[in-house]
Amino acid sequence: MSVSVTFGEDDLTEQASETAGRLVSEGVPQSLAAGDPTLWGPEAAPEAAVRLGWLNLPLTSRPLLGEIGELVEWARAEGLDHVVLAGMGGSSLAPEVITGSADVPLTVLDTTDPGQVRRALEDRLESTLLVVASKSGGTVETDSHRRIYEKAFRDAGIDPARRIVVITDPGSPLELSAREAGYRVVLADPNVGGRYSALTAFGLVPSALAGADVERLLDDAAEVLPLLSRSEGNPGLDLGAALGAAAVAGRDKLVIEDGLSEISGLPDWIEQLIAESTGKSGRGILPVVGADPGDADDELLAGIDTDGVVTVAGPLGAQFLVWEYATAVAGRVLGIDPFNQPNVAESKENTAKLLDRSELPVGTPILVDGPVEVHGELPPGMEAPKNLSDVLTGLLEAIPSDGYLAVMAYLDREAAFDAPYPEGASFEEMTDVWSAADPATLRGMLAVRTERPVTFGWGPRFLHSTGQYHKGGPQNGVFLQITGAVENDLEVPGKPYTLGRLQLAQALGDLGALASRGRPAVRLHLTDRAAGVAHLLAASREV
């Protein structure tokens, strides 16, 4: 089965058809399929020239299957049935979708939260296989995870060389150090950027080790590949033309639904792909995940195997390729380079500078409401708040008529599952308990109190995704950051900081990047995490 793209609205059908026709007249489908790096202008050409390898991955990744099969056999023979993936951005999001859709277990570490890392570390270490995924090895989160696991293995009398698999680019510093350490190394295609890497070793290796059928992914992608050079019947062209045309016409908030799909979590992967690819030069498409569609004129509803204004149906491997192609097409329509991420490095540089300081500049709270401290500058014109509900109300009122609110939580995204529930509770009752302890619940509670989109991201995960859009996209975002006190920190071996210090430095570094652009941004610090989340959710009910 290939991918189908259908439209449920006459206006969008007309806009998409007109834009696709113009692209065809410019020879875009054939040029893109041939890997022409000049499609996005002379400034983008050098980057595009080394970032178009994803176009042929259904074919070029096939030789990896033998190497992957040998790795899987070795891991099973060693009894390594707990696969932990240390990776950020595209290195973690695609495997999470693949394994979730295949219903096979994979522990993903794309966090610097000490509690979340400790939870993975204390789970079946004796049968753990760590997959370290990084193009260069310089990603601070992934480097920290590797260091922590190396020490844990050694402390347990386990040789890390028998427990660590590294995925990286040929000739990278990580490849050299991994081979010196005796780790198994799988090389990825260097001509593919992270967010386009779903069908490279970065997506395939951890997914196969967890038990997913990755050959099927390549087969499904290969089936749609011949369509992507066509002028008609090209799902990538149709989808890209629709996304680009809608954004140019003002519908630049893409609400993505997958409620009825057998594919699990694809919107999270699409979110990174589109936000990081298009959110720059003051333009871009903002993906909104986990939200009900609203009535705002600037929203466009996309459904994954479920009805939307745009509906995209088809198997996962083909969906990966079509969405990548469509994003590249939308980039041309918007007049941006879909392969760079000019603002991602800024938060990283801010974090590094903060870590060099003897103490982090946490500042003095402007308000303390129970277990929640309020830091930052309130939006212009907002009256001095008396409590946390006033703060939330002020942020919602500060959203521009074409803007959005982004909630960014630097917390443990699995901590809610630790909330106690009554013995004998039904699954529905357990779900209610978890929801009441989950910071992500705040998104929905605030969304019903505004007509504007509300997004939610876990830090630092979102820094490799929507973080680019926040800083490079339109100047219409309002930002609510949440941090929390750390009770049981983790040292990062060989580094002068702990995970807790790194996590807070990342939060402060990103807040500084937003503030430097005049983005309204407030930080809520939970002095007690569990009590703070409960208090925050209670305050949101008073908005």
Coordinates of C-alpha atoms in Angstrom, one line a residue:
M1 CA 0.0 0.0 0.0
S2 CA 1.3 3.4 -1.0
V3 CA 0.5 6.8 0.6
S4 CA -2.6 8.8 -0.3
V5 CA -3.1 12.5 0.3
T6 CA -6.7 13.8 0.2
F7 CA -8.2 17.2 0.9
G8 CA -11.5 17.8 2.6
E9 CA -12.0 21.4 1.7
D10 CA -12.5 23.0 -1.8
D11 CA -10.4 26.1 -1.0
L12 CA -7.4 24.1 0.0
T13 CA -7.8 21.8 -2.9
E14 CA -7.7 24.8 -5.3
Q15 CA -4.7 26.4 -3.5
A16 CA -2.7 23.1 -3.4
S17 CA -3.5 22.4 -7.1
E18 CA -2.4 25.9 -8.2
T19 CA 0.8 25.7 -6.2
A20 CA 1.6 22.1 -7.4
G21 CA 1.0 23.3 -10.9
R22 CA 3.5 26.1 -10.5
L23 CA 6.1 23.7 -9.0
V24 CA 5.6 21.3 -11.9
S25 CA 6.1 24.1 -14.4
E26 CA 9.4 24.9 -12.6
G27 CA 10.5 21.2 -12.9
V28 CA 10.6 20.8 -9.1
P29 CA 9.4 17.1 -8.8
Q30 CA 12.0 15.8 -11.2
S31 CA 14.8 18.1 -9.9
L32 CA 14.1 17.1 -6.3
A33 CA 14.0 13.4 -7.1
A34 CA 17.3 13.9 -8.8
G35 CA 18.8 15.6 -5.7
D36 CA 19.2 19.1 -7.1
P37 CA 20.6 21.3 -4.3
T38 CA 19.8 24.6 -6.0
L39 CA 16.0 24.2 -5.5
W40 CA 16.1 26.4 -2.4
G41 CA 18.3 29.2 -3.7
P42 CA 22.1 29.9 -3.9
E43 CA 22.5 30.4 -0.1
A44 CA 20.9 27.1 0.7
A45 CA 22.7 25.1 -2.0
P46 CA 25.9 24.2 -0.1
E47 CA 24.0 22.8 2.8
A48 CA 21.4 21.0 0.6
A49 CA 24.2 19.4 -1.4
V50 CA 25.2 17.3 1.6
R51 CA 21.7 16.8 3.0
L52 CA 19.7 15.1 0.2
G53 CA 20.7 11.5 0.9
W54 CA 17.3 10.7 2.4
L55 CA 15.8 10.7 -1.1
N56 CA 17.2 7.3 -1.9
L57 CA 17.3 5.7 1.6
P58 CA 14.7 2.9 0.7
L59 CA 17.5 1.6 -1.6
T60 CA 20.7 2.8 0.0
S61 CA 19.8 1.6 3.5
R62 CA 19.0 -2.0 2.3
P63 CA 22.6 -3.2 2.6
L64 CA 22.4 -2.3 6.3
L65 CA 19.9 -5.1 6.9
G66 CA 22.6 -7.8 7.0
E67 CA 24.6 -5.9 9.5
I68 CA 21.5 -5.2 11.6
G69 CA 20.5 -8.9 11.5
E70 CA 23.9 -9.9 12.9
L71 CA 23.6 -7.3 15.7
V72 CA 20.1 -8.6 16.6
E73 CA 21.4 -12.2 16.7
W74 CA 24.3 -11.2 18.9
A75 CA 22.1 -9.2 21.3
R76 CA 19.7 -12.1 21.7
A77 CA 22.5 -14.6 22.2
E78 CA 23.8 -12.3 25.0
G79 CA 20.4 -12.1 26.6
L80 CA 20.2 -8.3 26.1
D81 CA 16.5 -7.7 26.1
H82 CA 16.4 -4.2 27.6
V83 CA 17.3 -1.8 24.8
V84 CA 18.0 1.7 25.9
L85 CA 18.5 4.4 23.2
A86 CA 20.5 7.5 24.0
G87 CA 19.8 10.0 21.3
M88 CA 18.2 13.4 20.7
G89 CA 15.9 14.8 18.0
G90 CA 15.7 12.7 14.9
S91 CA 18.0 10.1 16.5
S92 CA 15.3 9.3 19.1
L93 CA 11.9 10.4 17.7
A94 CA 11.9 8.0 14.7
P95 CA 12.8 4.9 16.7
E96 CA 10.2 5.9 19.2
V97 CA 7.5 5.9 16.5
I98 CA 8.8 2.7 14.8
T99 CA 8.8 0.7 18.1
G100 CA 5.6 2.2 19.4
S101 CA 3.8 1.3 16.1
A102 CA 5.3 -2.2 16.2
D103 CA 4.4 -2.5 19.9
V104 CA 7.9 -3.5 21.0
P105 CA 9.7 -2.1 24.0
L106 CA 12.4 0.6 23.7
T107 CA 13.6 2.9 26.5
V108 CA 14.3 6.3 25.0
L109 CA 16.7 8.7 26.8
D110 CA 16.3 12.1 25.3
T111 CA 16.4 14.0 28.6
T112 CA 18.8 15.4 31.1
D113 CA 16.4 14.9 34.0
P114 CA 18.2 12.9 36.7
G115 CA 15.1 11.1 37.8
Q116 CA 14.2 9.9 34.3
V117 CA 17.8 8.8 33.6
R118 CA 18.1 7.0 37.0
R119 CA 14.8 5.2 36.3
A120 CA 16.3 3.7 33.1
L121 CA 19.6 3.0 34.8
E122 CA 18.1 1.0 37.6
D123 CA 15.9 -1.1 35.2
R124 CA 17.5 -4.5 34.4
L125 CA 21.1 -3.2 34.0
E126 CA 22.3 -6.8 33.8
S127 CA 20.4 -7.3 30.5
T128 CA 20.7 -3.7 29.1
L129 CA 22.0 -2.9 25.7
L130 CA 22.8 0.8 25.3
V131 CA 22.5 2.3 21.8
V132 CA 24.4 5.6 21.6
A133 CA 23.1 7.6 18.5
S134 CA 24.8 10.8 17.5
K135 CA 26.2 12.1 14.2
S136 CA 29.3 13.6 15.8
G137 CA 29.2 12.5 19.4
G138 CA 29.2 16.1 20.6
T139 CA 25.5 16.2 21.7
V140 CA 25.8 17.0 25.4
E141 CA 22.8 14.9 26.4
T142 CA 23.9 11.8 24.6
D143 CA 27.5 12.2 25.7
S144 CA 26.3 12.4 29.3
H145 CA 24.2 9.3 29.0
R146 CA 27.1 7.3 27.6
R147 CA 29.4 8.4 30.4
I148 CA 26.8 7.5 33.1
Y149 CA 26.2 4.1 31.6
E150 CA 29.9 3.3 31.1
K151 CA 30.4 3.9 34.8
A152 CA 27.3 1.9 35.8
F153 CA 28.4 -1.1 33.7
R154 CA 31.9 -1.0 35.1
D155 CA 30.6 -0.6 38.7
A156 CA 28.5 -3.7 38.1
G157 CA 31.5 -5.7 36.8
I158 CA 30.2 -5.5 33.2
D159 CA 32.5 -4.7 30.3
P160 CA 30.9 -1.7 28.5
A161 CA 32.3 -3.0 25.2
R162 CA 29.8 -5.9 25.4
R163 CA 26.9 -3.6 26.1
I164 CA 27.2 -0.5 23.9
V165 CA 26.4 -0.1 20.2
V166 CA 27.3 3.3 18.6
I167 CA 25.6 4.8 15.6
T168 CA 27.4 7.7 14.1
D169 CA 28.7 9.3 10.9
P170 CA 31.9 8.0 9.2
G171 CA 35.0 9.7 10.5
S172 CA 33.2 11.4 13.4
P173 CA 35.0 11.9 16.7
L174 CA 32.5 9.5 18.2
E175 CA 33.4 6.8 15.7
L176 CA 37.1 7.1 16.6
S177 CA 36.6 7.0 20.3
A178 CA 34.0 4.2 20.1
R179 CA 36.4 2.0 18.1
E180 CA 39.2 2.7 20.5
A181 CA 36.8 1.5 23.3
G182 CA 36.0 -1.6 21.4
Y183 CA 32.3 -0.8 20.9
R184 CA 30.3 -2.1 18.0
V185 CA 29.9 0.7 15.5
V186 CA 27.3 1.2 12.8
L187 CA 27.9 4.0 10.3
A188 CA 25.1 6.1 9.0
D189 CA 24.7 8.0 5.8
P190 CA 26.6 11.3 6.4
N191 CA 24.5 13.1 3.7
V192 CA 21.3 13.0 5.8
G193 CA 20.4 15.4 8.5
G194 CA 19.1 14.2 11.8
R195 CA 15.4 15.0 11.3
Y196 CA 15.5 13.2 7.9
S197 CA 17.2 10.1 9.2
A198 CA 14.3 7.8 10.0
L199 CA 15.3 5.3 7.4
T200 CA 19.0 5.4 8.1
A201 CA 20.9 3.5 10.7
F202 CA 19.7 6.0 13.3
G203 CA 16.1 4.8 12.9
L204 CA 16.7 1.2 11.9
V205 CA 19.3 -0.1 14.3
P206 CA 17.6 0.6 17.7
S207 CA 14.2 -0.3 16.3
A208 CA 15.4 -3.7 15.0
L209 CA 17.3 -4.4 18.3
A210 CA 14.0 -3.7 20.1
G211 CA 12.2 -6.2 17.8
A212 CA 10.6 -4.1 15.0
D213 CA 10.5 -5.3 11.4
V214 CA 12.7 -2.7 9.7
E215 CA 12.9 -4.4 6.4
R216 CA 9.1 -3.8 6.1
L217 CA 9.7 -0.1 6.6
L218 CA 12.1 0.0 3.7
D219 CA 9.8 -2.1 1.5
D220 CA 6.9 0.3 2.2
A221 CA 9.1 3.4 1.5
A222 CA 10.5 1.8 -1.7
E223 CA 6.9 1.4 -3.0
V224 CA 6.2 5.1 -2.8
L225 CA 9.7 6.2 -4.0
P226 CA 8.9 6.0 -7.8
L227 CA 5.9 8.3 -7.3
L228 CA 8.1 11.2 -6.0
S229 CA 9.5 12.1 -9.4
R230 CA 6.0 12.4 -11.0
S231 CA 4.2 15.5 -11.9
E232 CA 0.8 13.9 -11.1
G233 CA -0.1 11.2 -8.6
N234 CA 2.8 12.4 -6.4
P235 CA 1.8 12.3 -2.7
G236 CA 4.8 14.2 -1.6
L237 CA 4.2 17.0 -4.0
D238 CA 0.5 17.2 -3.2
L239 CA 1.2 17.3 0.6
G240 CA 4.1 19.8 0.3
A241 CA 2.1 22.1 -2.0
A242 CA -0.8 22.1 0.4
L243 CA 1.3 22.8 3.5
G244 CA 3.2 25.6 1.7
A245 CA 0.2 27.2 0.1
A246 CA -1.8 27.1 3.3
A247 CA 1.0 28.7 5.2
V248 CA 1.5 31.4 2.6
A249 CA -2.3 32.1 2.8
G250 CA -2.0 32.5 6.6
R251 CA -2.9 29.0 7.8
D252 CA 0.5 28.3 9.4
K253 CA -0.6 26.4 12.5
L254 CA -0.7 22.7 11.6
V255 CA -2.8 20.7 14.0
I256 CA -1.9 17.0 13.6
E257 CA -4.2 14.2 14.6
D258 CA -3.6 10.4 14.7
G259 CA -6.3 9.1 17.0
L260 CA -7.5 6.3 14.7
S261 CA -4.2 5.4 13.2
E262 CA -2.3 2.1 13.8
I263 CA 0.8 4.2 13.6
S264 CA 1.8 5.3 17.2
G265 CA 3.2 8.8 17.8
L266 CA 3.9 10.0 14.2
P267 CA 2.8 13.6 15.0
D268 CA 5.8 13.9 17.4
W269 CA 8.2 13.0 14.6
I270 CA 6.4 15.3 12.1
E271 CA 6.5 18.1 14.7
Q272 CA 10.3 18.1 14.7
L273 CA 10.6 17.6 11.0
I274 CA 8.4 20.6 10.1
A275 CA 9.1 23.0 13.0
E276 CA 12.9 22.7 12.7
S277 CA 12.9 22.7 8.9
T278 CA 10.6 25.6 8.3
G279 CA 10.8 27.8 11.5
K280 CA 13.4 30.4 10.4
S281 CA 13.8 33.9 8.9
G282 CA 10.6 35.0 10.7
R283 CA 8.5 32.4 8.8
G284 CA 7.4 28.8 9.3
I285 CA 4.8 26.3 10.0
L286 CA 4.0 25.5 13.6
P287 CA 2.9 21.9 14.3
V288 CA 0.4 21.5 17.1
V289 CA 0.4 18.0 18.6
G290 CA -2.1 16.5 21.0
A291 CA -4.7 19.2 20.5
D292 CA -8.2 19.3 19.4
P293 CA -8.7 21.4 16.2
G294 CA -10.1 24.9 17.0
D295 CA -12.0 27.4 14.9
A296 CA -9.0 29.8 14.4
D297 CA -8.6 30.9 10.8
D298 CA -4.8 30.2 10.8
E299 CA -5.2 26.5 11.7
L300 CA -4.9 23.6 9.2
L301 CA -6.0 20.1 10.4
A302 CA -3.9 17.2 9.2
G303 CA -5.1 13.7 9.9
I304 CA -2.9 10.6 9.9
D305 CA -5.2 7.8 8.7
T306 CA -8.1 9.9 10.2
D307 CA -10.2 12.6 8.6
G308 CA -8.7 16.0 8.4
V309 CA -8.7 19.0 6.0
V310 CA -5.6 17.2 4.8
T311 CA -5.6 13.4 5.3
V312 CA -2.5 11.3 4.8
A313 CA -3.0 7.6 4.8
G314 CA -0.5 4.8 4.3
P315 CA 2.2 2.6 6.1
L316 CA 4.8 4.1 8.3
G317 CA 7.9 3.7 6.1
A318 CA 6.1 5.4 3.2
Q319 CA 4.8 8.1 5.5
F320 CA 8.3 9.0 6.6
L321 CA 9.5 9.5 3.1
V322 CA 6.4 11.4 1.9
W323 CA 6.5 13.8 4.9
E324 CA 10.2 14.5 4.3
Y325 CA 9.6 15.2 0.6
A326 CA 6.6 17.4 1.5
T327 CA 8.7 19.4 4.0
A328 CA 11.3 20.0 1.4
V329 CA 8.7 21.2 -1.1
A330 CA 7.0 23.4 1.5
G331 CA 10.4 24.9 2.2
R332 CA 10.7 26.0 -1.4
V333 CA 7.2 27.4 -1.4
L334 CA 8.0 29.4 1.8
G335 CA 11.4 30.5 0.5
I336 CA 13.5 29.0 3.3
D337 CA 16.3 26.4 3.5
P338 CA 14.6 23.3 5.0
F339 CA 18.0 21.7 5.9
N340 CA 19.6 24.1 8.3
Q341 CA 18.8 25.0 11.9
P342 CA 20.5 28.4 12.4
N343 CA 19.0 29.1 15.9
V344 CA 19.5 25.7 17.5
A345 CA 23.1 26.3 18.4
E346 CA 22.3 29.5 20.3
S347 CA 20.7 27.7 23.2
K348 CA 23.6 25.2 23.3
E349 CA 26.1 28.0 23.4
N350 CA 24.2 29.7 26.2
T351 CA 24.1 26.5 28.2
A352 CA 27.9 26.0 27.8
K353 CA 28.6 29.5 29.1
L354 CA 26.3 29.0 32.1
L355 CA 28.0 25.7 33.0
D356 CA 31.3 27.6 33.1
R357 CA 29.9 29.8 35.9
S358 CA 30.4 28.9 39.6
E359 CA 26.6 29.3 40.2
L360 CA 23.7 29.4 37.8
P361 CA 21.9 32.8 37.7
V362 CA 18.5 31.6 38.8
G363 CA 17.5 35.0 40.0
T364 CA 14.9 36.1 42.6
P365 CA 11.3 35.1 42.1
I366 CA 8.8 37.9 41.4
L367 CA 6.1 35.8 43.1
V368 CA 5.9 32.7 45.3
D369 CA 2.7 30.8 45.3
G370 CA 3.0 27.7 47.5
P371 CA 5.5 25.3 45.9
V372 CA 5.8 27.4 42.8
E373 CA 8.2 30.2 42.2
V374 CA 7.6 32.7 39.3
H375 CA 10.6 34.0 37.6
G376 CA 11.2 36.3 34.6
E377 CA 9.6 39.4 33.1
L378 CA 5.8 39.5 32.8
P379 CA 4.3 40.5 29.5
P380 CA 4.1 44.3 28.9
G381 CA 1.0 45.9 30.3
M382 CA 0.2 43.0 32.6
E383 CA -0.8 44.0 36.2
A384 CA 1.3 42.6 39.1
P385 CA -0.1 39.1 39.7
K386 CA -1.4 38.2 43.1
N387 CA -1.1 34.4 42.5
L388 CA -0.3 31.7 40.0
S389 CA -3.7 31.9 38.4
D390 CA -3.1 35.6 37.6
V391 CA 0.2 34.7 36.0
L392 CA -1.4 32.1 33.7
T393 CA -4.2 34.5 32.9
G394 CA -1.8 37.2 31.9
L395 CA 0.2 34.8 29.7
L396 CA -3.0 33.8 27.8
E397 CA -4.0 37.4 27.4
A398 CA -0.6 38.2 26.0
I399 CA -0.9 35.8 23.1
P400 CA -1.2 37.8 19.8
S401 CA -4.2 37.3 17.6
D402 CA -2.0 35.2 15.2
G403 CA 0.2 33.7 18.0
Y404 CA 0.5 30.7 20.3
L405 CA 1.5 29.7 23.8
A406 CA 4.3 27.2 24.2
V407 CA 4.6 25.3 27.5
M408 CA 8.1 23.9 28.0
A409 CA 8.7 21.5 30.9
Y410 CA 12.2 20.5 32.0
L411 CA 11.0 17.7 34.1
D412 CA 10.7 13.9 34.2
R413 CA 8.1 12.9 31.6
E414 CA 7.5 9.6 33.3
A415 CA 7.2 10.7 36.9
A416 CA 3.4 10.9 36.7
F417 CA 3.3 7.1 36.5
D418 CA 4.8 7.0 40.0
A419 CA 1.7 8.7 41.5
P420 CA -0.1 6.3 43.9
Y421 CA -3.5 5.0 43.1
P422 CA -6.0 2.9 45.2
E423 CA -5.6 -0.8 45.3
G424 CA -7.8 -2.5 42.8
A425 CA -8.3 0.7 40.7
S426 CA -9.5 0.3 37.2
F427 CA -7.4 1.4 34.3
E428 CA -9.6 4.4 33.8
E429 CA -9.1 5.4 37.5
M430 CA -5.4 4.9 37.1
T431 CA -5.3 7.1 34.0
D432 CA -7.1 9.8 36.0
V433 CA -4.5 9.6 38.7
W434 CA -1.6 9.8 36.2
S435 CA -3.2 12.7 34.3
A436 CA -3.6 14.6 37.6
A437 CA 0.2 14.3 38.2
D438 CA 1.3 15.0 34.6
P439 CA 2.6 18.4 33.7
A440 CA 1.5 17.7 30.1
T441 CA -2.1 17.9 31.3
L442 CA -1.6 21.7 31.6
R443 CA -1.6 22.0 27.8
G444 CA -5.2 20.9 27.5
M445 CA -6.3 22.9 30.5
L446 CA -4.9 26.1 29.1
A447 CA -6.1 25.3 25.6
V448 CA -9.7 25.4 26.5
R449 CA -9.2 28.9 28.0
T450 CA -7.9 30.5 24.8
E451 CA -8.8 30.4 21.1
R452 CA -5.1 30.3 20.2
P453 CA -3.0 27.1 19.8
V454 CA -1.1 25.8 22.9
T455 CA 1.8 23.5 22.4
F456 CA 3.7 21.4 24.9
G457 CA 7.3 20.2 24.8
W458 CA 9.6 18.3 27.2
G459 CA 13.0 19.9 27.7
P460 CA 15.6 19.5 26.4
R461 CA 13.9 17.3 23.9
F462 CA 12.0 20.2 22.2
L463 CA 15.2 22.1 21.8
H464 CA 16.0 19.7 18.9
S465 CA 12.5 20.2 17.5
T466 CA 10.2 23.2 18.0
G467 CA 13.1 25.1 19.7
Q468 CA 14.2 26.3 16.3
Y469 CA 10.7 27.6 15.4
H470 CA 10.4 29.3 18.8
K471 CA 13.5 31.5 18.1
G472 CA 13.6 31.6 14.3
G473 CA 9.9 31.6 13.4
P474 CA 7.4 34.4 13.6
Q475 CA 7.5 36.8 16.5
N476 CA 4.2 35.8 17.9
G477 CA 4.9 33.2 20.6
V478 CA 4.4 33.4 24.4
F479 CA 6.4 31.0 26.5
L480 CA 5.8 29.3 29.8
Q481 CA 8.8 27.3 31.1
I482 CA 8.6 24.9 34.0
T483 CA 11.7 23.7 36.0
G484 CA 11.8 21.7 39.2
A485 CA 14.0 21.1 42.2
V486 CA 16.2 18.0 42.0
E487 CA 16.3 15.7 45.1
N488 CA 18.5 12.9 43.8
D489 CA 21.0 14.1 41.3
L490 CA 23.4 12.2 39.0
E491 CA 27.0 12.9 38.4
V492 CA 28.2 13.0 34.9
P493 CA 31.6 11.1 35.0
G494 CA 34.5 13.2 33.7
K495 CA 32.5 16.4 33.7
P496 CA 32.3 19.2 36.2
Y497 CA 28.5 19.1 36.4
T498 CA 25.6 16.9 37.4
L499 CA 22.6 16.1 35.2
G500 CA 20.5 18.4 37.4
R501 CA 22.8 21.3 36.8
L502 CA 22.9 20.6 33.1
Q503 CA 19.1 20.5 32.9
L504 CA 18.7 23.8 34.7
A505 CA 21.5 25.4 32.6
Q506 CA 19.7 24.2 29.4
A507 CA 16.4 25.8 30.6
L508 CA 18.1 29.1 31.6
G509 CA 20.1 29.1 28.3
D510 CA 17.0 28.7 26.2
L511 CA 15.1 31.3 28.3
G512 CA 17.9 33.7 27.6
A513 CA 17.7 33.1 23.9
L514 CA 14.0 33.8 23.9
A515 CA 14.3 36.9 26.1
S516 CA 17.0 38.3 23.8
R517 CA 14.4 38.4 21.0
G518 CA 11.8 40.1 23.1
R519 CA 9.6 36.9 23.4
P520 CA 7.4 37.0 26.5
A521 CA 8.7 34.2 28.7
V522 CA 8.1 33.2 32.3
R523 CA 9.7 30.4 34.3
L524 CA 7.8 28.5 36.9
H525 CA 10.1 26.7 39.3
L526 CA 8.6 23.9 41.3
T527 CA 10.3 23.7 44.7
D528 CA 8.5 20.4 45.2
R529 CA 7.8 18.7 41.9
A530 CA 4.8 16.6 42.8
A531 CA 3.1 19.3 44.9
G532 CA 4.1 21.9 42.3
V533 CA 2.5 20.1 39.4
A534 CA -0.7 19.6 41.5
H535 CA -0.7 23.2 42.5
L536 CA -0.1 24.4 38.9
L537 CA -3.0 22.3 37.6
A538 CA -5.2 23.6 40.3
A539 CA -4.3 27.2 39.5
S540 CA -5.1 26.6 35.8
R541 CA -8.7 25.7 36.8
E542 CA -9.0 29.2 38.3
V543 CA -8.0 30.9 35.0

